[in-house]
Amino acid sequence: AKEEGRGRFRFFEQEMDARAQARRALELDLRRAFALRQFEVFYQAQMSLQDRRIVGFEALARWRHPQRGMVSPADFIPVAEEIGLISQIGEWVLLTACREAARWPGSHRIAVNLSPIQFSNPGLVETVSAALATSGLAPERLELEITESVLLDNTAATLAILHRLRTLGVRIAMDDFGTGYSSLGYLRSFPFDKVKIDQSFIRDMPTDGDSAAIVKAIIGLGVSLGISTTAEGVETEEQLNRLRAEGCTDIQGYLLSKPVPAAEVAAVLNRIPT
Ligand code: C2E
Ligand code: CA
Ligand code: CA
Ligand code: CA
């Protein structure tokens, strides 16, 4: 039994080694990805429930790895945050999204995700301001999505940055609402333009009464506070109809469109009336 235990430990060690190596390889590839132009921005449509028109798109980072294929941002964003690359990637996504959106027909909004780490970068406001100036995008077309974790520490400094961003004329959305802590207090401390209802609630809404109640409460809160609500991860007409009945402002999800490359945005706009 002792032998067996040692064997298992060796196996465990090798497994850890293999994982650490894969992780180091990923880090190395990520550092080179920029120079090799492997990043892309995809766009996912957002539709108003009032008139079923497309009101904007969310920019979502993609990494086309030559061997691994498309690497999910859920896998590489956390690594980029850990190794200090997220600000560079985030800046590139922001500028690319602003430039591409400035060329779209119409004045749809473009939503860009900001990592909490970008808030500790003293140049964030200048970066956003420069992206607007370089691209020529009207500030009111840009929406910055932040998660509640941004407000967890250093709240005063973060609020100051949010106010400076707002002064540029951009909109601020709270992402993944309902999954973090003390969400309600944050809505009082900063006048968000929008809350995005996390897709886990939307997914469970048809089968789980608690999720349905939370969705209803968030939409009601939005109505009372004058904050628009976007439901994420809408996949069925049933979800759409319930969200519209509850008074949700906009939806985003596979029902409308998956995230598409820039070249396909026009086709999405043609397929869905705008
Ligand atoms: P997120 O900001 O919550 O983005 C929504 C995610 O849900 C996207 O995943 C999108 O493709 C996916 N999604 C949209 N509709 C549906 C649906 O109907 N069903 C399902 N099952 N999923 C749907 P994606 O593109 O893989 O991005 C994952 C996360 O990575 C994002 O979550 C965001 O937190 C992060 N991310 C992506 N791009 C960036 C970026 O440029 N900067 C930063 N900081 N984070 C990013
Ligand atoms: Ca988002
Ligand atoms: Ca989200
Ligand atoms: Ca999410």
PDB file of N, CA and C in Angstrom, residues 156-248:
ATOM      1  N   ALA A 156     -12.735  55.048  -2.898  1.00  0.00           N
ATOM      2  CA  ALA A 156     -12.718  56.491  -3.167  1.00  0.00           C
ATOM      3  C   ALA A 156     -11.963  56.799  -4.456  1.00  0.00           C
ATOM      4  N   ALA A 157     -10.794  56.158  -4.622  1.00  0.00           N
ATOM      5  CA  ALA A 157      -9.994  56.391  -5.824  1.00  0.00           C
ATOM      6  C   ALA A 157     -10.744  55.898  -7.058  1.00  0.00           C
ATOM      7  N   THR A 158     -11.385  54.712  -6.931  1.00  0.00           N
ATOM      8  CA  THR A 158     -12.116  54.162  -8.064  1.00  0.00           C
ATOM      9  C   THR A 158     -13.287  55.058  -8.444  1.00  0.00           C
ATOM     10  N   LEU A 159     -14.003  55.541  -7.436  1.00  0.00           N
ATOM     11  CA  LEU A 159     -15.146  56.424  -7.726  1.00  0.00           C
ATOM     12  C   LEU A 159     -14.672  57.690  -8.425  1.00  0.00           C
ATOM     13  N   ALA A 160     -13.513  58.201  -8.012  1.00  0.00           N
ATOM     14  CA  ALA A 160     -12.974  59.411  -8.651  1.00  0.00           C
ATOM     15  C   ALA A 160     -12.698  59.140 -10.137  1.00  0.00           C
ATOM     16  N   ILE A 161     -12.132  57.968 -10.431  1.00  0.00           N
ATOM     17  CA  ILE A 161     -11.861  57.614 -11.834  1.00  0.00           C
ATOM     18  C   ILE A 161     -13.168  57.478 -12.611  1.00  0.00           C
ATOM     19  N   LEU A 162     -14.155  56.818 -11.989  1.00  0.00           N
ATOM     20  CA  LEU A 162     -15.442  56.648 -12.672  1.00  0.00           C
ATOM     21  C   LEU A 162     -16.068  58.005 -12.994  1.00  0.00           C
ATOM     22  N   HIS A 163     -15.963  58.940 -12.056  1.00  0.00           N
ATOM     23  CA  HIS A 163     -16.520  60.278 -12.309  1.00  0.00           C
ATOM     24  C   HIS A 163     -15.765  60.991 -13.426  1.00  0.00           C
ATOM     25  N   ARG A 164     -14.450  60.801 -13.461  1.00  0.00           N
ATOM     26  CA  ARG A 164     -13.675  61.435 -14.540  1.00  0.00           C
ATOM     27  C   ARG A 164     -14.026  60.814 -15.891  1.00  0.00           C
ATOM     28  N   LEU A 165     -14.252  59.517 -15.907  1.00  0.00           N
ATOM     29  CA  LEU A 165     -14.660  58.862 -17.156  1.00  0.00           C
ATOM     30  C   LEU A 165     -16.018  59.396 -17.606  1.00  0.00           C
ATOM     31  N   ARG A 166     -16.927  59.520 -16.652  1.00  0.00           N
ATOM     32  CA  ARG A 166     -18.254  60.033 -16.962  1.00  0.00           C
ATOM     33  C   ARG A 166     -18.177  61.444 -17.539  1.00  0.00           C
ATOM     34  N   THR A 167     -17.209  62.227 -17.003  1.00  0.00           N
ATOM     35  CA  THR A 167     -17.027  63.603 -17.485  1.00  0.00           C
ATOM     36  C   THR A 167     -16.591  63.630 -18.955  1.00  0.00           C
ATOM     37  N   LEU A 168     -15.919  62.558 -19.401  1.00  0.00           N
ATOM     38  CA  LEU A 168     -15.552  62.472 -20.826  1.00  0.00           C
ATOM     39  C   LEU A 168     -16.795  62.301 -21.701  1.00  0.00           C
ATOM     40  N   GLY A 169     -17.901  61.883 -21.071  1.00  0.00           N
ATOM     41  CA  GLY A 169     -19.139  61.695 -21.832  1.00  0.00           C
ATOM     42  C   GLY A 169     -19.455  60.240 -22.130  1.00  0.00           C
ATOM     43  N   VAL A 170     -18.624  59.302 -21.600  1.00  0.00           N
ATOM     44  CA  VAL A 170     -18.893  57.892 -21.858  1.00  0.00           C
ATOM     45  C   VAL A 170     -19.888  57.342 -20.831  1.00  0.00           C
ATOM     46  N   ARG A 171     -20.506  56.223 -21.175  1.00  0.00           N
ATOM     47  CA  ARG A 171     -21.453  55.594 -20.262  1.00  0.00           C
ATOM     48  C   ARG A 171     -20.739  54.515 -19.435  1.00  0.00           C
ATOM     49  N   ILE A 172     -21.254  54.265 -18.242  1.00  0.00           N
ATOM     50  CA  ILE A 172     -20.655  53.244 -17.380  1.00  0.00           C
ATOM     51  C   ILE A 172     -21.714  52.185 -17.050  1.00  0.00           C
ATOM     52  N   ALA A 173     -21.377  50.928 -17.327  1.00  0.00           N
ATOM     53  CA  ALA A 173     -22.301  49.826 -17.047  1.00  0.00           C
ATOM     54  C   ALA A 173     -21.701  48.912 -15.981  1.00  0.00           C
ATOM     55  N   MET A 174     -22.545  48.418 -15.086  1.00  0.00           N
ATOM     56  CA  MET A 174     -22.080  47.407 -14.142  1.00  0.00           C
ATOM     57  C   MET A 174     -22.370  46.025 -14.727  1.00  0.00           C
ATOM     58  N   ASP A 175     -21.297  45.251 -14.880  1.00  0.00           N
ATOM     59  CA  ASP A 175     -21.370  43.938 -15.530  1.00  0.00           C
ATOM     60  C   ASP A 175     -21.657  42.839 -14.502  1.00  0.00           C
ATOM     61  N   ASP A 176     -22.194  41.724 -14.960  1.00  0.00           N
ATOM     62  CA  ASP A 176     -22.385  40.527 -14.125  1.00  0.00           C
ATOM     63  C   ASP A 176     -23.128  40.842 -12.831  1.00  0.00           C
ATOM     64  N   PHE A 177     -24.106  41.735 -12.907  1.00  0.00           N
ATOM     65  CA  PHE A 177     -24.766  42.183 -11.690  1.00  0.00           C
ATOM     66  C   PHE A 177     -25.464  41.028 -10.972  1.00  0.00           C
ATOM     67  N   GLY A 178     -25.294  41.011  -9.654  1.00  0.00           N
ATOM     68  CA  GLY A 178     -25.931  39.977  -8.847  1.00  0.00           C
ATOM     69  C   GLY A 178     -24.962  38.891  -8.412  1.00  0.00           C
ATOM     70  N   THR A 179     -23.764  38.873  -9.000  1.00  0.00           N
ATOM     71  CA  THR A 179     -22.824  37.808  -8.650  1.00  0.00           C
ATOM     72  C   THR A 179     -21.793  38.257  -7.612  1.00  0.00           C
ATOM     73  N   GLY A 180     -21.645  39.559  -7.375  1.00  0.00           N
ATOM     74  CA  GLY A 180     -20.628  40.048  -6.448  1.00  0.00           C
ATOM     75  C   GLY A 180     -21.186  40.322  -5.068  1.00  0.00           C
ATOM     76  N   TYR A 181     -20.579  41.286  -4.372  1.00  0.00           N
ATOM     77  CA  TYR A 181     -21.006  41.629  -3.017  1.00  0.00           C
ATOM     78  C   TYR A 181     -21.652  43.011  -2.975  1.00  0.00           C
ATOM     79  N   SER A 182     -22.496  43.205  -1.981  1.00  0.00           N
ATOM     80  CA  SER A 182     -23.151  44.490  -1.677  1.00  0.00           C
ATOM     81  C   SER A 182     -23.476  45.316  -2.922  1.00  0.00           C
ATOM     82  N   SER A 183     -24.049  44.660  -3.879  1.00  0.00           N
ATOM     83  CA  SER A 183     -24.387  45.296  -5.144  1.00  0.00           C
ATOM     84  C   SER A 183     -25.240  46.550  -4.965  1.00  0.00           C
ATOM     85  N   LEU A 184     -26.176  46.474  -4.036  1.00  0.00           N
ATOM     86  CA  LEU A 184     -27.141  47.570  -3.924  1.00  0.00           C
ATOM     87  C   LEU A 184     -26.456  48.843  -3.459  1.00  0.00           C
ATOM     88  N   GLY A 185     -25.519  48.720  -2.503  1.00  0.00           N
ATOM     89  CA  GLY A 185     -24.786  49.887  -2.032  1.00  0.00           C
ATOM     90  C   GLY A 185     -24.013  50.559  -3.156  1.00  0.00           C
ATOM     91  N   TYR A 186     -23.437  49.721  -4.060  1.00  0.00           N
ATOM     92  CA  TYR A 186     -22.670  50.291  -5.164  1.00  0.00           C
ATOM     93  C   TYR A 186     -23.553  51.116  -6.084  1.00  0.00           C
ATOM     94  N   LEU A 187     -24.784  50.711  -6.241  1.00  0.00           N
ATOM     95  CA  LEU A 187     -25.685  51.472  -7.109  1.00  0.00           C
ATOM     96  C   LEU A 187     -25.962  52.847  -6.523  1.00  0.00           C
ATOM     97  N   ARG A 188     -25.817  52.957  -5.184  1.00  0.00           N
ATOM     98  CA  ARG A 188     -26.035  54.255  -4.563  1.00  0.00           C
ATOM     99  C   ARG A 188     -24.769  55.102  -4.629  1.00  0.00           C
ATOM    100  N   SER A 189     -23.600  54.443  -4.597  1.00  0.00           N
ATOM    101  CA  SER A 189     -22.359  55.219  -4.545  1.00  0.00           C
ATOM    102  C   SER A 189     -21.942  55.774  -5.903  1.00  0.00           C
ATOM    103  N   PHE A 190     -22.427  55.175  -6.988  1.00  0.00           N
ATOM    104  CA  PHE A 190     -22.098  55.730  -8.305  1.00  0.00           C
ATOM    105  C   PHE A 190     -23.301  55.617  -9.238  1.00  0.00           C
ATOM    106  N   PRO A 191     -23.592  56.682  -9.986  1.00  0.00           N
ATOM    107  CA  PRO A 191     -24.748  56.639 -10.892  1.00  0.00           C
ATOM    108  C   PRO A 191     -24.468  55.869 -12.176  1.00  0.00           C
ATOM    109  N   PHE A 192     -24.538  54.546 -12.101  1.00  0.00           N
ATOM    110  CA  PHE A 192     -24.346  53.732 -13.298  1.00  0.00           C
ATOM    111  C   PHE A 192     -25.446  54.024 -14.318  1.00  0.00           C
ATOM    112  N   ASP A 193     -25.095  53.911 -15.602  1.00  0.00           N
ATOM    113  CA  ASP A 193     -26.088  54.097 -16.658  1.00  0.00           C
ATOM    114  C   ASP A 193     -26.853  52.806 -16.906  1.00  0.00           C
ATOM    115  N   LYS A 194     -26.216  51.691 -16.567  1.00  0.00           N
ATOM    116  CA  LYS A 194     -26.804  50.401 -16.919  1.00  0.00           C
ATOM    117  C   LYS A 194     -26.328  49.322 -15.965  1.00  0.00           C
ATOM    118  N   VAL A 195     -27.178  48.340 -15.676  1.00  0.00           N
ATOM    119  CA  VAL A 195     -26.683  47.121 -15.055  1.00  0.00           C
ATOM    120  C   VAL A 195     -26.957  45.959 -16.012  1.00  0.00           C
ATOM    121  N   LYS A 196     -25.990  45.071 -16.105  1.00  0.00           N
ATOM    122  CA  LYS A 196     -26.158  43.874 -16.921  1.00  0.00           C
ATOM    123  C   LYS A 196     -26.455  42.708 -15.981  1.00  0.00           C
ATOM    124  N   ILE A 197     -27.581  42.083 -16.200  1.00  0.00           N
ATOM    125  CA  ILE A 197     -28.006  40.979 -15.331  1.00  0.00           C
ATOM    126  C   ILE A 197     -27.242  39.730 -15.739  1.00  0.00           C
ATOM    127  N   ASP A 198     -26.529  39.135 -14.799  1.00  0.00           N
ATOM    128  CA  ASP A 198     -25.645  38.020 -15.119  1.00  0.00           C
ATOM    129  C   ASP A 198     -26.401  36.861 -15.772  1.00  0.00           C
ATOM    130  N   GLN A 199     -25.722  36.238 -16.732  1.00  0.00           N
ATOM    131  CA  GLN A 199     -26.400  35.203 -17.515  1.00  0.00           C
ATOM    132  C   GLN A 199     -26.793  33.984 -16.696  1.00  0.00           C
ATOM    133  N   SER A 200     -26.169  33.760 -15.538  1.00  0.00           N
ATOM    134  CA  SER A 200     -26.557  32.600 -14.731  1.00  0.00           C
ATOM    135  C   SER A 200     -28.026  32.727 -14.284  1.00  0.00           C
ATOM    136  N   PHE A 201     -28.461  33.956 -13.969  1.00  0.00           N
ATOM    137  CA  PHE A 201     -29.862  34.158 -13.561  1.00  0.00           C
ATOM    138  C   PHE A 201     -30.813  33.975 -14.747  1.00  0.00           C
ATOM    139  N   ILE A 202     -30.355  34.453 -15.919  1.00  0.00           N
ATOM    140  CA  ILE A 202     -31.206  34.359 -17.112  1.00  0.00           C
ATOM    141  C   ILE A 202     -31.354  32.887 -17.511  1.00  0.00           C
ATOM    142  N   ARG A 203     -30.251  32.144 -17.409  1.00  0.00           N
ATOM    143  CA  ARG A 203     -30.260  30.726 -17.765  1.00  0.00           C
ATOM    144  C   ARG A 203     -31.243  29.954 -16.891  1.00  0.00           C
ATOM    145  N   ASP A 204     -31.220  30.243 -15.577  1.00  0.00           N
ATOM    146  CA  ASP A 204     -32.050  29.473 -14.655  1.00  0.00           C
ATOM    147  C   ASP A 204     -33.472  30.009 -14.503  1.00  0.00           C
ATOM    148  N   MET A 205     -33.697  31.184 -15.040  1.00  0.00           N
ATOM    149  CA  MET A 205     -34.996  31.847 -14.859  1.00  0.00           C
ATOM    150  C   MET A 205     -36.214  30.973 -15.196  1.00  0.00           C
ATOM    151  N   PRO A 206     -36.184  30.240 -16.348  1.00  0.00           N
ATOM    152  CA  PRO A 206     -37.382  29.478 -16.693  1.00  0.00           C
ATOM    153  C   PRO A 206     -37.660  28.315 -15.738  1.00  0.00           C
ATOM    154  N   THR A 207     -36.631  27.784 -15.057  1.00  0.00           N
ATOM    155  CA  THR A 207     -36.838  26.588 -14.247  1.00  0.00           C
ATOM    156  C   THR A 207     -36.701  26.839 -12.750  1.00  0.00           C
ATOM    157  N   ASP A 208     -36.133  27.981 -12.378  1.00  0.00           N
ATOM    158  CA  ASP A 208     -35.845  28.222 -10.967  1.00  0.00           C
ATOM    159  C   ASP A 208     -36.532  29.504 -10.501  1.00  0.00           C
ATOM    160  N   GLY A 209     -37.452  29.337  -9.575  1.00  0.00           N
ATOM    161  CA  GLY A 209     -38.237  30.470  -9.086  1.00  0.00           C
ATOM    162  C   GLY A 209     -37.385  31.554  -8.448  1.00  0.00           C
ATOM    163  N   ASP A 210     -36.328  31.152  -7.736  1.00  0.00           N
ATOM    164  CA  ASP A 210     -35.460  32.147  -7.082  1.00  0.00           C
ATOM    165  C   ASP A 210     -34.752  33.017  -8.114  1.00  0.00           C
ATOM    166  N   SER A 211     -34.226  32.384  -9.167  1.00  0.00           N
ATOM    167  CA  SER A 211     -33.561  33.163 -10.217  1.00  0.00           C
ATOM    168  C   SER A 211     -34.546  34.121 -10.877  1.00  0.00           C
ATOM    169  N   ALA A 212     -35.751  33.622 -11.141  1.00  0.00           N
ATOM    170  CA  ALA A 212     -36.775  34.474 -11.761  1.00  0.00           C
ATOM    171  C   ALA A 212     -37.082  35.667 -10.858  1.00  0.00           C
ATOM    172  N   ALA A 213     -37.132  35.423  -9.541  1.00  0.00           N
ATOM    173  CA  ALA A 213     -37.428  36.506  -8.597  1.00  0.00           C
ATOM    174  C   ALA A 213     -36.297  37.535  -8.570  1.00  0.00           C
ATOM    175  N   ILE A 214     -35.056  37.049  -8.659  1.00  0.00           N
ATOM    176  CA  ILE A 214     -33.902  37.969  -8.653  1.00  0.00           C
ATOM    177  C   ILE A 214     -33.905  38.830  -9.915  1.00  0.00           C
ATOM    178  N   VAL A 215     -34.169  38.195 -11.053  1.00  0.00           N
ATOM    179  CA  VAL A 215     -34.224  38.956 -12.316  1.00  0.00           C
ATOM    180  C   VAL A 215     -35.287  40.042 -12.229  1.00  0.00           C
ATOM    181  N   LYS A 216     -36.449  39.656 -11.716  1.00  0.00           N
ATOM    182  CA  LYS A 216     -37.558  40.602 -11.591  1.00  0.00           C
ATOM    183  C   LYS A 216     -37.176  41.760 -10.662  1.00  0.00           C
ATOM    184  N   ALA A 217     -36.495  41.427  -9.559  1.00  0.00           N
ATOM    185  CA  ALA A 217     -36.097  42.460  -8.586  1.00  0.00           C
ATOM    186  C   ALA A 217     -35.067  43.419  -9.185  1.00  0.00           C
ATOM    187  N   ILE A 218     -34.109  42.889  -9.942  1.00  0.00           N
ATOM    188  CA  ILE A 218     -33.082  43.762 -10.541  1.00  0.00           C
ATOM    189  C   ILE A 218     -33.735  44.704 -11.561  1.00  0.00           C
ATOM    190  N   ILE A 219     -34.643  44.156 -12.379  1.00  0.00           N
ATOM    191  CA  ILE A 219     -35.310  45.014 -13.371  1.00  0.00           C
ATOM    192  C   ILE A 219     -36.126  46.103 -12.660  1.00  0.00           C
ATOM    193  N   GLY A 220     -36.824  45.711 -11.588  1.00  0.00           N
ATOM    194  CA  GLY A 220     -37.614  46.677 -10.831  1.00  0.00           C
ATOM    195  C   GLY A 220     -36.747  47.777 -10.231  1.00  0.00           C
ATOM    196  N   LEU A 221     -35.600  47.364  -9.727  1.00  0.00           N
ATOM    197  CA  LEU A 221     -34.637  48.308  -9.163  1.00  0.00           C
ATOM    198  C   LEU A 221     -34.172  49.288 -10.250  1.00  0.00           C
ATOM    199  N   GLY A 222     -33.885  48.753 -11.420  1.00  0.00           N
ATOM    200  CA  GLY A 222     -33.461  49.599 -12.537  1.00  0.00           C
ATOM    201  C   GLY A 222     -34.531  50.625 -12.882  1.00  0.00           C
ATOM    202  N   VAL A 223     -35.767  50.161 -12.956  1.00  0.00           N
ATOM    203  CA  VAL A 223     -36.872  51.072 -13.272  1.00  0.00           C
ATOM    204  C   VAL A 223     -36.952  52.174 -12.213  1.00  0.00           C
ATOM    205  N   SER A 224     -36.894  51.799 -10.914  1.00  0.00           N
ATOM    206  CA  SER A 224     -37.016  52.788  -9.833  1.00  0.00           C
ATOM    207  C   SER A 224     -35.862  53.776  -9.834  1.00  0.00           C
ATOM    208  N   LEU A 225     -34.651  53.289 -10.128  1.00  0.00           N
ATOM    209  CA  LEU A 225     -33.477  54.162 -10.043  1.00  0.00           C
ATOM    210  C   LEU A 225     -33.153  54.841 -11.373  1.00  0.00           C
ATOM    211  N   GLY A 226     -33.923  54.543 -12.405  1.00  0.00           N
ATOM    212  CA  GLY A 226     -33.654  55.139 -13.709  1.00  0.00           C
ATOM    213  C   GLY A 226     -32.381  54.612 -14.357  1.00  0.00           C
ATOM    214  N   ILE A 227     -32.083  53.331 -14.096  1.00  0.00           N
ATOM    215  CA  ILE A 227     -30.908  52.690 -14.695  1.00  0.00           C
ATOM    216  C   ILE A 227     -31.416  51.648 -15.684  1.00  0.00           C
ATOM    217  N   SER A 228     -30.870  51.636 -16.906  1.00  0.00           N
ATOM    218  CA  SER A 228     -31.349  50.638 -17.855  1.00  0.00           C
ATOM    219  C   SER A 228     -30.765  49.264 -17.517  1.00  0.00           C
ATOM    220  N   THR A 229     -31.456  48.217 -17.953  1.00  0.00           N
ATOM    221  CA  THR A 229     -31.038  46.851 -17.637  1.00  0.00           C
ATOM    222  C   THR A 229     -30.835  46.065 -18.928  1.00  0.00           C
ATOM    223  N   THR A 230     -29.734  45.337 -18.993  1.00  0.00           N
ATOM    224  CA  THR A 230     -29.486  44.447 -20.128  1.00  0.00           C
ATOM    225  C   THR A 230     -29.372  43.028 -19.602  1.00  0.00           C
ATOM    226  N   ALA A 231     -30.190  42.135 -20.132  1.00  0.00           N
ATOM    227  CA  ALA A 231     -30.116  40.726 -19.742  1.00  0.00           C
ATOM    228  C   ALA A 231     -29.106  40.032 -20.643  1.00  0.00           C
ATOM    229  N   GLU A 232     -28.161  39.321 -20.022  1.00  0.00           N
ATOM    230  CA  GLU A 232     -27.108  38.633 -20.769  1.00  0.00           C
ATOM    231  C   GLU A 232     -27.454  37.162 -20.953  1.00  0.00           C
ATOM    232  N   GLY A 233     -26.969  36.574 -22.035  1.00  0.00           N
ATOM    233  CA  GLY A 233     -27.116  35.137 -22.235  1.00  0.00           C
ATOM    234  C   GLY A 233     -28.534  34.699 -22.568  1.00  0.00           C
ATOM    235  N   VAL A 234     -29.279  35.562 -23.262  1.00  0.00           N
ATOM    236  CA  VAL A 234     -30.644  35.207 -23.656  1.00  0.00           C
ATOM    237  C   VAL A 234     -30.581  34.257 -24.851  1.00  0.00           C
ATOM    238  N   GLU A 235     -31.135  33.068 -24.661  1.00  0.00           N
ATOM    239  CA  GLU A 235     -31.030  32.048 -25.708  1.00  0.00           C
ATOM    240  C   GLU A 235     -32.379  31.643 -26.284  1.00  0.00           C
ATOM    241  N   THR A 236     -33.484  31.957 -25.591  1.00  0.00           N
ATOM    242  CA  THR A 236     -34.791  31.494 -26.071  1.00  0.00           C
ATOM    243  C   THR A 236     -35.819  32.631 -26.139  1.00  0.00           C
ATOM    244  N   GLU A 237     -36.813  32.431 -27.001  1.00  0.00           N
ATOM    245  CA  GLU A 237     -37.922  33.391 -27.109  1.00  0.00           C
ATOM    246  C   GLU A 237     -38.666  33.482 -25.786  1.00  0.00           C
ATOM    247  N   GLU A 238     -38.736  32.364 -25.062  1.00  0.00           N
ATOM    248  CA  GLU A 238     -39.433  32.352 -23.784  1.00  0.00           C
ATOM    249  C   GLU A 238     -38.766  33.332 -22.805  1.00  0.00           C
ATOM    250  N   GLN A 239     -37.424  33.276 -22.758  1.00  0.00           N
ATOM    251  CA  GLN A 239     -36.699  34.228 -21.899  1.00  0.00           C
ATOM    252  C   GLN A 239     -36.957  35.663 -22.360  1.00  0.00           C
ATOM    253  N   LEU A 240     -36.890  35.873 -23.659  1.00  0.00           N
ATOM    254  CA  LEU A 240     -37.118  37.219 -24.208  1.00  0.00           C
ATOM    255  C   LEU A 240     -38.494  37.746 -23.793  1.00  0.00           C
ATOM    256  N   ASN A 241     -39.517  36.915 -23.957  1.00  0.00           N
ATOM    257  CA  ASN A 241     -40.883  37.370 -23.655  1.00  0.00           C
ATOM    258  C   ASN A 241     -41.059  37.694 -22.179  1.00  0.00           C
ATOM    259  N   ARG A 242     -40.464  36.854 -21.326  1.00  0.00           N
ATOM    260  CA  ARG A 242     -40.581  37.132 -19.896  1.00  0.00           C
ATOM    261  C   ARG A 242     -39.858  38.403 -19.520  1.00  0.00           C
ATOM    262  N   LEU A 243     -38.669  38.595 -20.094  1.00  0.00           N
ATOM    263  CA  LEU A 243     -37.880  39.797 -19.785  1.00  0.00           C
ATOM    264  C   LEU A 243     -38.605  41.052 -20.258  1.00  0.00           C
ATOM    265  N   ARG A 244     -39.231  40.961 -21.426  1.00  0.00           N
ATOM    266  CA  ARG A 244     -39.975  42.131 -21.915  1.00  0.00           C
ATOM    267  C   ARG A 244     -41.160  42.429 -21.001  1.00  0.00           C
ATOM    268  N   ALA A 245     -41.859  41.366 -20.566  1.00  0.00           N
ATOM    269  CA  ALA A 245     -43.016  41.548 -19.677  1.00  0.00           C
ATOM    270  C   ALA A 245     -42.593  42.189 -18.351  1.00  0.00           C
ATOM    271  N   GLU A 246     -41.371  41.868 -17.894  1.00  0.00           N
ATOM    272  CA  GLU A 246     -40.891  42.430 -16.627  1.00  0.00           C
ATOM    273  C   GLU A 246     -40.403  43.870 -16.778  1.00  0.00           C
ATOM    274  N   GLY A 247     -40.182  44.313 -18.013  1.00  0.00           N
ATOM    275  CA  GLY A 247     -39.734  45.685 -18.225  1.00  0.00           C
ATOM    276  C   GLY A 247     -38.236  45.846 -18.409  1.00  0.00           C
ATOM    277  N   CYS A 248     -37.551  44.735 -18.738  1.00  0.00           N
ATOM    278  CA  CYS A 248     -36.116  44.795 -19.016  1.00  0.00           C
ATOM    279  C   CYS A 248     -35.884  45.661 -20.268  1.00  0.00           C
TER     280      CYS A 248
END
